[in-house]
mmCIF file with all atom_site columns, C-alpha atoms in Angstrom:
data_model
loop_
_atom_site.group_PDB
_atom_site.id
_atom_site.type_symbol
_atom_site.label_atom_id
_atom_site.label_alt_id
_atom_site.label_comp_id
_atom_site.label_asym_id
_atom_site.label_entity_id
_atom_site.label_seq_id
_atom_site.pdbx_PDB_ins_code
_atom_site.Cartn_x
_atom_site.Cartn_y
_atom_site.Cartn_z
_atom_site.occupancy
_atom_site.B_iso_or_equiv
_atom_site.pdbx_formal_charge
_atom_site.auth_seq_id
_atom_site.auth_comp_id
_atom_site.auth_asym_id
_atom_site.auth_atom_id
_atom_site.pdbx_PDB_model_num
ATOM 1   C CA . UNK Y 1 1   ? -4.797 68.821 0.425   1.00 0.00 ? 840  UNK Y CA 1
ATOM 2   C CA . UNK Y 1 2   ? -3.263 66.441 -2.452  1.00 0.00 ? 841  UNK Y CA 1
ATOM 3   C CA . UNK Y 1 3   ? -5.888 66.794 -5.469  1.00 0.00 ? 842  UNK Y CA 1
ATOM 4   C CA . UNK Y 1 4   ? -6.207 64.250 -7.797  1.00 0.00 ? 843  UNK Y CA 1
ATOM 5   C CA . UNK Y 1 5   ? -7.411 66.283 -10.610 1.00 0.00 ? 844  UNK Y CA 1
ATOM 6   C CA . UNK Y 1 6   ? -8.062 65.425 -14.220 1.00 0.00 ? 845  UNK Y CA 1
ATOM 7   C CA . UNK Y 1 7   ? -8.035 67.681 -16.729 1.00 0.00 ? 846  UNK Y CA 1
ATOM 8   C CA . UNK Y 1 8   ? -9.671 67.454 -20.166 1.00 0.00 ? 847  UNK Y CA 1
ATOM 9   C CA . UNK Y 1 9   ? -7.443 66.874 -23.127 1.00 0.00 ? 848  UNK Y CA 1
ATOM 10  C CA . UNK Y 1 10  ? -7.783 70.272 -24.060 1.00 0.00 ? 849  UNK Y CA 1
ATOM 11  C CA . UNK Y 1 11  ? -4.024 71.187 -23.774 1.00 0.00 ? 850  UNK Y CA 1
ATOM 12  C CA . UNK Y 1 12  ? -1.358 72.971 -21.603 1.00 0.00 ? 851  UNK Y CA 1
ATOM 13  C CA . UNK Y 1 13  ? -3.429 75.589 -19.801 1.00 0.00 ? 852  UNK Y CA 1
ATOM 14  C CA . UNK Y 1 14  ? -1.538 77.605 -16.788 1.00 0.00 ? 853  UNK Y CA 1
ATOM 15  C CA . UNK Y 1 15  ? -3.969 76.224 -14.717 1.00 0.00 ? 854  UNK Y CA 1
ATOM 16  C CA . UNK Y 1 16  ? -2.761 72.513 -15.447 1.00 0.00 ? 855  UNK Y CA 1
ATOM 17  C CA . UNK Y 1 17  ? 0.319  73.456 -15.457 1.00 0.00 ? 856  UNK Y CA 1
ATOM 18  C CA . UNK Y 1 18  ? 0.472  74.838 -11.763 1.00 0.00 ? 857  UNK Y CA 1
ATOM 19  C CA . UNK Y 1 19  ? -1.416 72.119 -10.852 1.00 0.00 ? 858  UNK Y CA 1
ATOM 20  C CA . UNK Y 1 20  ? 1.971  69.401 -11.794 1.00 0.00 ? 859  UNK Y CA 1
ATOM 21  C CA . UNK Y 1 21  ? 4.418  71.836 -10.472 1.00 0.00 ? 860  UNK Y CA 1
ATOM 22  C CA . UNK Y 1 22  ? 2.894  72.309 -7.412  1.00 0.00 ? 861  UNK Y CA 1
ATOM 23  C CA . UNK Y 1 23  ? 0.137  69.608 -6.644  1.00 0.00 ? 862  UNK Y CA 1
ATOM 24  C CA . UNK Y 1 24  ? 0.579  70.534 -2.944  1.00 0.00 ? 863  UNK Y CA 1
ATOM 25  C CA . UNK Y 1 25  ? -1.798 73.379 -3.574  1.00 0.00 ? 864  UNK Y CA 1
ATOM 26  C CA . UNK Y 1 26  ? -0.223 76.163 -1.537  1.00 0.00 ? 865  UNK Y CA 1
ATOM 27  C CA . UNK Y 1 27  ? -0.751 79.524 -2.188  1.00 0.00 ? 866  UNK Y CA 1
ATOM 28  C CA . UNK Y 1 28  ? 3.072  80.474 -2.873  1.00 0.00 ? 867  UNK Y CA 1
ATOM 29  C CA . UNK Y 1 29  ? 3.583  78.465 -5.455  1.00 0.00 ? 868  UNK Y CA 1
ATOM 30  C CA . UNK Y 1 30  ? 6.808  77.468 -6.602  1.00 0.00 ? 869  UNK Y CA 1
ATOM 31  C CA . UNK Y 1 31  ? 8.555  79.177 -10.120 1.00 0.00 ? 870  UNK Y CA 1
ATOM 32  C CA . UNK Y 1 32  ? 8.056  82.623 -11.795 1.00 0.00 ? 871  UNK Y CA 1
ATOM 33  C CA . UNK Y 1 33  ? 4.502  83.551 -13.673 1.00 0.00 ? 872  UNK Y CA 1
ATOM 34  C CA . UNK Y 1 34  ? 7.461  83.781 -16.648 1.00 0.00 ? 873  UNK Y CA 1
ATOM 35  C CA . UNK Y 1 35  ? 8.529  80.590 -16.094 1.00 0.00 ? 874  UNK Y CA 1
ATOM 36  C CA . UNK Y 1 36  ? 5.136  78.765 -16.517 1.00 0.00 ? 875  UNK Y CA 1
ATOM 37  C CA . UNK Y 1 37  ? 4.072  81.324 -19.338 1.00 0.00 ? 876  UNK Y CA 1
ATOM 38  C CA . UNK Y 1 38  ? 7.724  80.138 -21.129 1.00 0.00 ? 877  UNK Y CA 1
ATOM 39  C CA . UNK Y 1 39  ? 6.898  76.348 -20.451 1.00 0.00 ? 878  UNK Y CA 1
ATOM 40  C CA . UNK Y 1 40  ? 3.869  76.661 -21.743 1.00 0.00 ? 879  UNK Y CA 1
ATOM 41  C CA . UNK Y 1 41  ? 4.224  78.341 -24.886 1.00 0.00 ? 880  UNK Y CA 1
ATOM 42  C CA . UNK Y 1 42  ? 6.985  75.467 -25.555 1.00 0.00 ? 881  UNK Y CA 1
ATOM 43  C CA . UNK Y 1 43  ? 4.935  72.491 -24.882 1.00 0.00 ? 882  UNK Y CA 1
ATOM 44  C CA . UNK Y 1 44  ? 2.145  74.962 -27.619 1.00 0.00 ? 883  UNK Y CA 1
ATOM 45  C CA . UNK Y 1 45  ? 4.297  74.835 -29.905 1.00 0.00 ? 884  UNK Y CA 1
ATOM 46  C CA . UNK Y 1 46  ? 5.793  71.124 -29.540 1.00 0.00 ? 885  UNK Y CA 1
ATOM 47  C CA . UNK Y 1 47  ? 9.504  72.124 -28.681 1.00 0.00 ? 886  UNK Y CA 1
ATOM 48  C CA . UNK Y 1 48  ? 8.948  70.680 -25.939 1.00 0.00 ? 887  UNK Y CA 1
ATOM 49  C CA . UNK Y 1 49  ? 6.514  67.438 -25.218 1.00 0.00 ? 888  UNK Y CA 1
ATOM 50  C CA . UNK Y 1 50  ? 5.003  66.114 -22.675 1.00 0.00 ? 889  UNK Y CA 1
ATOM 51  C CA . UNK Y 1 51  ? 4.021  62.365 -21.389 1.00 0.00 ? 890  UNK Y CA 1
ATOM 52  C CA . UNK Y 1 52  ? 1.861  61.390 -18.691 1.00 0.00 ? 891  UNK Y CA 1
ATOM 53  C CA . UNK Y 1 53  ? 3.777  58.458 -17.370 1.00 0.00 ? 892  UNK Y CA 1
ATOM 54  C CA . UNK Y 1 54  ? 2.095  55.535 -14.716 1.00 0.00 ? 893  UNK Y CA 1
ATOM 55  C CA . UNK Y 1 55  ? 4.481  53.260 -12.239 1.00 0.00 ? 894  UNK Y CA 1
ATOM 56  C CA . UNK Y 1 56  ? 4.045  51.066 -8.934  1.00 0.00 ? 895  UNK Y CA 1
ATOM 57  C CA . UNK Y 1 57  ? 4.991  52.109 -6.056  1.00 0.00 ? 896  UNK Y CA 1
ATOM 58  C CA . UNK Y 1 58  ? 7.427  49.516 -3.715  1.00 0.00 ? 897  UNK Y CA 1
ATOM 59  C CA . UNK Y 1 59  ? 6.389  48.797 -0.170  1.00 0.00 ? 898  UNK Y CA 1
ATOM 60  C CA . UNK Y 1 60  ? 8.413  50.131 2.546   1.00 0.00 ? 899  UNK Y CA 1
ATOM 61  C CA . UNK Y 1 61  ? 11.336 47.685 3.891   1.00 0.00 ? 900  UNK Y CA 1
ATOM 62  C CA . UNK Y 1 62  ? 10.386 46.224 7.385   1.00 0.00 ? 901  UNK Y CA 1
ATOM 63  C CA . UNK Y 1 63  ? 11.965 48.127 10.252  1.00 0.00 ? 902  UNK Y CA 1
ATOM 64  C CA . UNK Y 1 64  ? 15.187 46.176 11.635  1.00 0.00 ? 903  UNK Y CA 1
ATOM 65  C CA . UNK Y 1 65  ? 14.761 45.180 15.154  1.00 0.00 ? 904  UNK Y CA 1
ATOM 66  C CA . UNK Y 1 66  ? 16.397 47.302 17.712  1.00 0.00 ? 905  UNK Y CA 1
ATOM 67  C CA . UNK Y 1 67  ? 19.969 46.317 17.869  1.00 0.00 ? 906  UNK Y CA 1
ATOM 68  C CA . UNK Y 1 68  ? 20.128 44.033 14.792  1.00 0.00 ? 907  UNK Y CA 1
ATOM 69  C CA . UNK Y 1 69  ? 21.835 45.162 11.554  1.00 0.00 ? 908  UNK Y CA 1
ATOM 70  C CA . UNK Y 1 70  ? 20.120 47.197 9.280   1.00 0.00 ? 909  UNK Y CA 1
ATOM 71  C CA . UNK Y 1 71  ? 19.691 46.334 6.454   1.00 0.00 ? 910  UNK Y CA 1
ATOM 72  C CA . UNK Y 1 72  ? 20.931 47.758 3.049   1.00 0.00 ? 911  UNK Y CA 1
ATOM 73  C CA . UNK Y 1 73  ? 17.002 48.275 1.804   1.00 0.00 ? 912  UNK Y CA 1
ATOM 74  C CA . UNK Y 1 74  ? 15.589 50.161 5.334   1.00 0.00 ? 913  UNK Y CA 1
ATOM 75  C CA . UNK Y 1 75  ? 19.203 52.577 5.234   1.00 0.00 ? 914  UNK Y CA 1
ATOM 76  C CA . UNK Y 1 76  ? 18.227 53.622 1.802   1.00 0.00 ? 915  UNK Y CA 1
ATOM 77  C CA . UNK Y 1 77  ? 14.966 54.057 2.764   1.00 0.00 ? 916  UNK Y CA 1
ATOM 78  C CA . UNK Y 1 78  ? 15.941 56.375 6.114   1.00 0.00 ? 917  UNK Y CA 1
ATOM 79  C CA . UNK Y 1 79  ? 18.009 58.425 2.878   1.00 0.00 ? 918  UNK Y CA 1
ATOM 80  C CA . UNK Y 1 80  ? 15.335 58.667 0.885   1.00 0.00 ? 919  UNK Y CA 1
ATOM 81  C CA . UNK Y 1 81  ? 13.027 59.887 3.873   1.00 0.00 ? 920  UNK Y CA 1
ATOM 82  C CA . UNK Y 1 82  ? 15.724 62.857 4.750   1.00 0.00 ? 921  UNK Y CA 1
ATOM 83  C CA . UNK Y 1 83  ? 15.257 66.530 3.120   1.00 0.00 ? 922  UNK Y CA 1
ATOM 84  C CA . UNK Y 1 84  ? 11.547 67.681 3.120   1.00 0.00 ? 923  UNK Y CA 1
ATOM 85  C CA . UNK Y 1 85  ? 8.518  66.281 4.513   1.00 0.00 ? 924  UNK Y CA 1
ATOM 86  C CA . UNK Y 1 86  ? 7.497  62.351 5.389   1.00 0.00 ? 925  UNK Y CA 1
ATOM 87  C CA . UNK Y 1 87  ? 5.251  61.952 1.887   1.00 0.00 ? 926  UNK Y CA 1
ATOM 88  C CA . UNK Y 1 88  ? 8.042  63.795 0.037   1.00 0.00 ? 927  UNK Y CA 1
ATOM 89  C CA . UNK Y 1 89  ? 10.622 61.326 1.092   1.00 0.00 ? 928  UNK Y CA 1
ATOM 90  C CA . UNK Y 1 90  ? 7.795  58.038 -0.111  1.00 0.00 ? 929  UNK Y CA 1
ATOM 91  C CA . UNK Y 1 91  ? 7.844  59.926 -3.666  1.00 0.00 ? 930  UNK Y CA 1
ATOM 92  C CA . UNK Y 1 92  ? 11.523 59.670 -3.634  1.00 0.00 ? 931  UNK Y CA 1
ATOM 93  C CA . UNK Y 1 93  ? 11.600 56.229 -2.519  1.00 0.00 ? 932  UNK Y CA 1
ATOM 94  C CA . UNK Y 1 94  ? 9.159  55.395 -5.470  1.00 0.00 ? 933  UNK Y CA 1
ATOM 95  C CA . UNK Y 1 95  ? 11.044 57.308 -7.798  1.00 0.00 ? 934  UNK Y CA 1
ATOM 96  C CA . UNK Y 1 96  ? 14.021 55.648 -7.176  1.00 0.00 ? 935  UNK Y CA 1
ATOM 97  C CA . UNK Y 1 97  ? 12.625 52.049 -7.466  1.00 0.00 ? 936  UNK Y CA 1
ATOM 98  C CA . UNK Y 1 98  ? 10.924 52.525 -10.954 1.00 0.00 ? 937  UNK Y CA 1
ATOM 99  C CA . UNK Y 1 99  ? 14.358 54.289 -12.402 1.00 0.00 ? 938  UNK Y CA 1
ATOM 100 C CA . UNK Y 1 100 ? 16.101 51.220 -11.050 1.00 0.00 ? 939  UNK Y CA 1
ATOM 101 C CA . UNK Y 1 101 ? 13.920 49.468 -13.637 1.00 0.00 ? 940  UNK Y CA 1
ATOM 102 C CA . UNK Y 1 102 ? 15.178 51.691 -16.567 1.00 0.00 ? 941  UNK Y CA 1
ATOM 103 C CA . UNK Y 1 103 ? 18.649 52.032 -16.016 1.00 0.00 ? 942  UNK Y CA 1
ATOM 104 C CA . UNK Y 1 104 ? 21.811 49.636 -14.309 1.00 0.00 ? 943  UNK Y CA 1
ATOM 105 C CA . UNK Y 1 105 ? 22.907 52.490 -12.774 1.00 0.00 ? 944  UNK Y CA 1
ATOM 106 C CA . UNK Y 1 106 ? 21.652 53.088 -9.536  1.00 0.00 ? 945  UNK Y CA 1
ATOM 107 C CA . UNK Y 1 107 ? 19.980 56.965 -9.564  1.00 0.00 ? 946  UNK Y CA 1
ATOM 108 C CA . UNK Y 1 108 ? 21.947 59.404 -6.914  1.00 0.00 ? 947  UNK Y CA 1
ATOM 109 C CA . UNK Y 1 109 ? 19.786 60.566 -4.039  1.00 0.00 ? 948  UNK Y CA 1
ATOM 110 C CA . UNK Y 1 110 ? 19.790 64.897 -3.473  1.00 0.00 ? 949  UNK Y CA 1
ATOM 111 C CA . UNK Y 1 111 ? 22.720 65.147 -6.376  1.00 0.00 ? 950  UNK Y CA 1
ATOM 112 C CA . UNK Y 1 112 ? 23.776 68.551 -7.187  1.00 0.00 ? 951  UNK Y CA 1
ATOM 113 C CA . UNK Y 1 113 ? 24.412 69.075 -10.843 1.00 0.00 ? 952  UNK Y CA 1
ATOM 114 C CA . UNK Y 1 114 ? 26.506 71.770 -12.181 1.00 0.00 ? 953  UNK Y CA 1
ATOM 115 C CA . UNK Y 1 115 ? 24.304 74.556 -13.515 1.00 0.00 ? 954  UNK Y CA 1
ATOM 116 C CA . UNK Y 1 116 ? 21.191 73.478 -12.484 1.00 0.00 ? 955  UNK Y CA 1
ATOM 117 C CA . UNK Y 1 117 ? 21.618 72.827 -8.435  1.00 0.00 ? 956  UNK Y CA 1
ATOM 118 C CA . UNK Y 1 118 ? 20.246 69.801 -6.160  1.00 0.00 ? 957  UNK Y CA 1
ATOM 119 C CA . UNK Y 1 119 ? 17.693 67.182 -7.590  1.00 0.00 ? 958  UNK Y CA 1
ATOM 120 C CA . UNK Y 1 120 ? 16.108 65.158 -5.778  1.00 0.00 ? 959  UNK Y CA 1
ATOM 121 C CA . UNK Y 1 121 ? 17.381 62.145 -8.016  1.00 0.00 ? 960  UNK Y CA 1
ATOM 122 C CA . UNK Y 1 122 ? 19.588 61.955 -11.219 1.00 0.00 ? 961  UNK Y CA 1
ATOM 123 C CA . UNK Y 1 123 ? 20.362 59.428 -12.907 1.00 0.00 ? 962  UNK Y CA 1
ATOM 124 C CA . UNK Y 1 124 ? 23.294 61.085 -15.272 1.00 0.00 ? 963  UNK Y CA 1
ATOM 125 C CA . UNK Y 1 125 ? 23.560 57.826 -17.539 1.00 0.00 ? 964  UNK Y CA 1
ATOM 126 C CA . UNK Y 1 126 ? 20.500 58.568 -19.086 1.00 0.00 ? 965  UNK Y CA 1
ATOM 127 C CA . UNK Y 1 127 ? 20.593 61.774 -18.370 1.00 0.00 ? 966  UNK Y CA 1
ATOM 128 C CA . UNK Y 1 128 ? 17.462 62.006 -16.603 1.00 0.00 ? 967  UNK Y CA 1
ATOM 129 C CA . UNK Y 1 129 ? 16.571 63.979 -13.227 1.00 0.00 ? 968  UNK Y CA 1
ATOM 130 C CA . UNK Y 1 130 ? 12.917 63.430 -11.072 1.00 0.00 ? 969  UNK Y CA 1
ATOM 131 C CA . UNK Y 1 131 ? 11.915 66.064 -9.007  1.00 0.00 ? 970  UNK Y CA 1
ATOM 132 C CA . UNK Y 1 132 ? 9.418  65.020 -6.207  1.00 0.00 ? 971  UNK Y CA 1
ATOM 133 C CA . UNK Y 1 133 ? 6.614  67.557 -4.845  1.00 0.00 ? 972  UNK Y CA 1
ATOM 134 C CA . UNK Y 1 134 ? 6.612  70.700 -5.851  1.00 0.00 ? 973  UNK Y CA 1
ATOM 135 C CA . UNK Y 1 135 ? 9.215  72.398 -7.747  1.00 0.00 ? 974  UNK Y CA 1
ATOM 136 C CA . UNK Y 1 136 ? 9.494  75.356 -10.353 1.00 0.00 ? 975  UNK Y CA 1
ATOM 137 C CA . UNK Y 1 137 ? 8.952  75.007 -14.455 1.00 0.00 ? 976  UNK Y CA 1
ATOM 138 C CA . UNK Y 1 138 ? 12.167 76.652 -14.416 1.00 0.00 ? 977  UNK Y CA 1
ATOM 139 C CA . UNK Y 1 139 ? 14.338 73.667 -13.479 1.00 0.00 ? 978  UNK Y CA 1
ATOM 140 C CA . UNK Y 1 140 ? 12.112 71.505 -16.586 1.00 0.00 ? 979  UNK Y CA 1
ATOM 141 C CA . UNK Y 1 141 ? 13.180 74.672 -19.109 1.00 0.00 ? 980  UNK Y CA 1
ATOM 142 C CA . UNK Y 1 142 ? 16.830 74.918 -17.788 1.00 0.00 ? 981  UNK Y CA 1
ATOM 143 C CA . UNK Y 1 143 ? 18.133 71.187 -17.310 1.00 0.00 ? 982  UNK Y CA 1
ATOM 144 C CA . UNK Y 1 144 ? 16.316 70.337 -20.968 1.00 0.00 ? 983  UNK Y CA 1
ATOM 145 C CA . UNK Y 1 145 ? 18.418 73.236 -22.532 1.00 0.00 ? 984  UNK Y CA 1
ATOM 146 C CA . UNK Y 1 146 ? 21.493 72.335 -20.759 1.00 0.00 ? 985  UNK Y CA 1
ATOM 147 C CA . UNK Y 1 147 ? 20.634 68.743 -21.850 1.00 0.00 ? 986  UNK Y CA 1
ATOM 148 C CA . UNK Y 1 148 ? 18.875 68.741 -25.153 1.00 0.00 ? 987  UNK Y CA 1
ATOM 149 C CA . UNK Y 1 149 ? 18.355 64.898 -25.395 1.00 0.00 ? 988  UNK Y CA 1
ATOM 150 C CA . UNK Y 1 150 ? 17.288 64.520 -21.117 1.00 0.00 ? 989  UNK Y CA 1
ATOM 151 C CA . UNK Y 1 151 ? 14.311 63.870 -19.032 1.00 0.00 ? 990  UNK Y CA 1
ATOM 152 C CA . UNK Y 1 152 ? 12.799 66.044 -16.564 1.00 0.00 ? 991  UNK Y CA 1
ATOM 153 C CA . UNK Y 1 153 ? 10.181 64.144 -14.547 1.00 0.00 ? 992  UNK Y CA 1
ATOM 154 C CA . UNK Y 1 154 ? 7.901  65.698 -12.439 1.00 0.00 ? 993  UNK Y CA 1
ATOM 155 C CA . UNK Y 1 155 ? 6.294  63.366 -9.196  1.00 0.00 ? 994  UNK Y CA 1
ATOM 156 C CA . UNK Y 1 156 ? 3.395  65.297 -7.823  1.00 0.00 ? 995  UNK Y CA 1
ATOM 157 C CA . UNK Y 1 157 ? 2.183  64.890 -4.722  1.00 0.00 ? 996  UNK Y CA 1
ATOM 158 C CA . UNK Y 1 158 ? -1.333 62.823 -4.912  1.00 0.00 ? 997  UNK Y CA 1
ATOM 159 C CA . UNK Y 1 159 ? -3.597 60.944 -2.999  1.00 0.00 ? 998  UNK Y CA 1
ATOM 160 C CA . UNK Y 1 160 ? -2.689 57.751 -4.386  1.00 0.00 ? 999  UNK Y CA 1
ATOM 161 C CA . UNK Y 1 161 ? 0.922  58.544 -2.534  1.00 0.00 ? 1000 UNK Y CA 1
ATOM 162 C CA . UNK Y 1 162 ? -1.473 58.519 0.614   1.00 0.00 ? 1001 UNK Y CA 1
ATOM 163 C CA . UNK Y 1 163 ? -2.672 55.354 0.404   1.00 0.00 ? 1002 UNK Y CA 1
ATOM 164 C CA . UNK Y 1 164 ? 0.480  53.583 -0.440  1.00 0.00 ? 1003 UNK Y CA 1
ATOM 165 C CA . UNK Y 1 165 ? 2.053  54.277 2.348   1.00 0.00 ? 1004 UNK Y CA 1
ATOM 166 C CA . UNK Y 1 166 ? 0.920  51.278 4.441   1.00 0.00 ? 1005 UNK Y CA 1
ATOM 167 C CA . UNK Y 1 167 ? 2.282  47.974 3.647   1.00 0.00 ? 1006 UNK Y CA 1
ATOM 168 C CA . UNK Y 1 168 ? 1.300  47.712 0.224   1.00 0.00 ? 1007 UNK Y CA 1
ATOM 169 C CA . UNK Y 1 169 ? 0.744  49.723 -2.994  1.00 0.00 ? 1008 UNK Y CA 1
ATOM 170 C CA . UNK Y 1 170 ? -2.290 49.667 -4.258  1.00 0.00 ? 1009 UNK Y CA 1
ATOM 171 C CA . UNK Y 1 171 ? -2.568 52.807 -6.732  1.00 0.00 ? 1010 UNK Y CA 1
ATOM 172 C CA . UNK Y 1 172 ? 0.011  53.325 -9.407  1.00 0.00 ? 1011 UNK Y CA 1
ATOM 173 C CA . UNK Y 1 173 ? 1.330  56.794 -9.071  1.00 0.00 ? 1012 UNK Y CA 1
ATOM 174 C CA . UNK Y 1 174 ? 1.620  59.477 -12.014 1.00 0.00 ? 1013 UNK Y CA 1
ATOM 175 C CA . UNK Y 1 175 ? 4.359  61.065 -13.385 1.00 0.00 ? 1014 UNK Y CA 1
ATOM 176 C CA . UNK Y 1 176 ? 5.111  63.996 -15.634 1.00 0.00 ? 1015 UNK Y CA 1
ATOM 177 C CA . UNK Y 1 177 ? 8.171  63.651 -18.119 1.00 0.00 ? 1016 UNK Y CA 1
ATOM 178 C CA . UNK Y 1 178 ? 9.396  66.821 -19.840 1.00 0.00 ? 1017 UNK Y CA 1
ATOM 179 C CA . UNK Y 1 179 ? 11.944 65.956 -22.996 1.00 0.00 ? 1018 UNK Y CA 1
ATOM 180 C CA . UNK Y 1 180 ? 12.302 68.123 -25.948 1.00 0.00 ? 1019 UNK Y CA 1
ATOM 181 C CA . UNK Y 1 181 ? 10.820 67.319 -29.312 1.00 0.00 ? 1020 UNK Y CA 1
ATOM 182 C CA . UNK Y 1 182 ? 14.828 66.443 -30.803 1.00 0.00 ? 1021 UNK Y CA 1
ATOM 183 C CA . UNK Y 1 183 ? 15.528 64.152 -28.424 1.00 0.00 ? 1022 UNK Y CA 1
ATOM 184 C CA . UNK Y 1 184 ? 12.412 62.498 -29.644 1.00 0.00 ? 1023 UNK Y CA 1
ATOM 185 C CA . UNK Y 1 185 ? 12.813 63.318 -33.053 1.00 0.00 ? 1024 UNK Y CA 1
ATOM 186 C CA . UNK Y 1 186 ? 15.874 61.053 -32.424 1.00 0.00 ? 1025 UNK Y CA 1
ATOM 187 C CA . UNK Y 1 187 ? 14.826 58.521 -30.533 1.00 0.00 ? 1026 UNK Y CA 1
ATOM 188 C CA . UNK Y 1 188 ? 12.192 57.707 -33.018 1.00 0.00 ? 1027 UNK Y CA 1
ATOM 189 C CA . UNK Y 1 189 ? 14.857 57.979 -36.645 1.00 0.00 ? 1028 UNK Y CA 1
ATOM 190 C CA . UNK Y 1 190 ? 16.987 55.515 -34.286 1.00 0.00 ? 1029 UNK Y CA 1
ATOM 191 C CA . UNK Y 1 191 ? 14.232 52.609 -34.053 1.00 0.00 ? 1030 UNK Y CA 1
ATOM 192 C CA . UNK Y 1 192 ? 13.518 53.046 -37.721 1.00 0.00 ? 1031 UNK Y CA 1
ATOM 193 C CA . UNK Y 1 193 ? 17.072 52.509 -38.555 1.00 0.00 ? 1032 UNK Y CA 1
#
């Protein structure tokens, strides 16, 4: 069900591109041919790049005791576990842990931005959102032209997800992060300076 394929470094083919977007491997796939033809000629052409990112995963909080009161760690976990299926909600819960690392904001959980609709986490300080599963190229190509200098970060489902569900995590996870070639443009005359 959850492939773990590699592809060669021989580019952005559609095929590679489906496979991120929706690594659950369903037949209706998620986003318009247009979309992924459009997302693909950008990343071609370098307008828009993208980085193969690699994080830990956290283990899951131990369940309170019936009765006792829960604590702040197993609530957000129950929050991250609500909208969409039981490995969906461990990407989210993930996700949220290794953007607490980046930011001192704390990411919002199912946020709904103006113009672009629910994510499964922003983090609007860095303007950055993570969309877990599967999910269209279309969100990628319309938050990063709303947003010129933001993230869009793709967690596929994989098998590595699978086997960090127990008590520990194991596998680092990958991660897909969209950002157009400005904002790195930028980034990178920034350092120098």
């Amino acid at each position: 069900m959850y492939e773990d394929r590699v592809f060669s470094d021989c580019g952005w083919t559609l095929e590679r591109l489906v496979h991120v977007f929706n690594s659950e491997l369903s037949v209706n796939r998620r986003g318009t041919h247009t979309d992924y033809l459009s997302l693909r000629a950008r990343l071609l052409d370098g307008s828009i790049i993208c980085t193969e990112l690699s994080f830990h995963g956290k283990p899951r909080p131990l369940e309170p005791k019936r009765g006792s009161v829960r604590p702040t760690e197993w609530m957000l976990f129950r929050k991250c576990s609500r909208g969409g299926s039981h490995l969906h909600g461990w990407l989210k819960w993930w996700a949220y842990h290794w953007l607490l690392q980046q930011s001192a904001a704390k990411p919002k959980l199912e946020q709904t931005i103006p113009t672009y609709g629910r994510a499964d986490l922003h983090l609007p300080e860095v303007w950055t959102v993570v969309e877990c599963g599967n999910t269209g190229p279309g969100h990628a190509l319309h938050y990063l032209g709303v947003h010129p200098s933001g993230r869009f970060i793709v967690v596929p489902f994989q098998r590595a997800a699978l086997e960090n569900m127990g008590p520990f995590c194991p596998r680092p996870l990958r991660a897909f992060e969209f950002t157009n070639s400005v904002r790195v443009s930028n980034i990178a005359a920034h350092v120098e300076l």
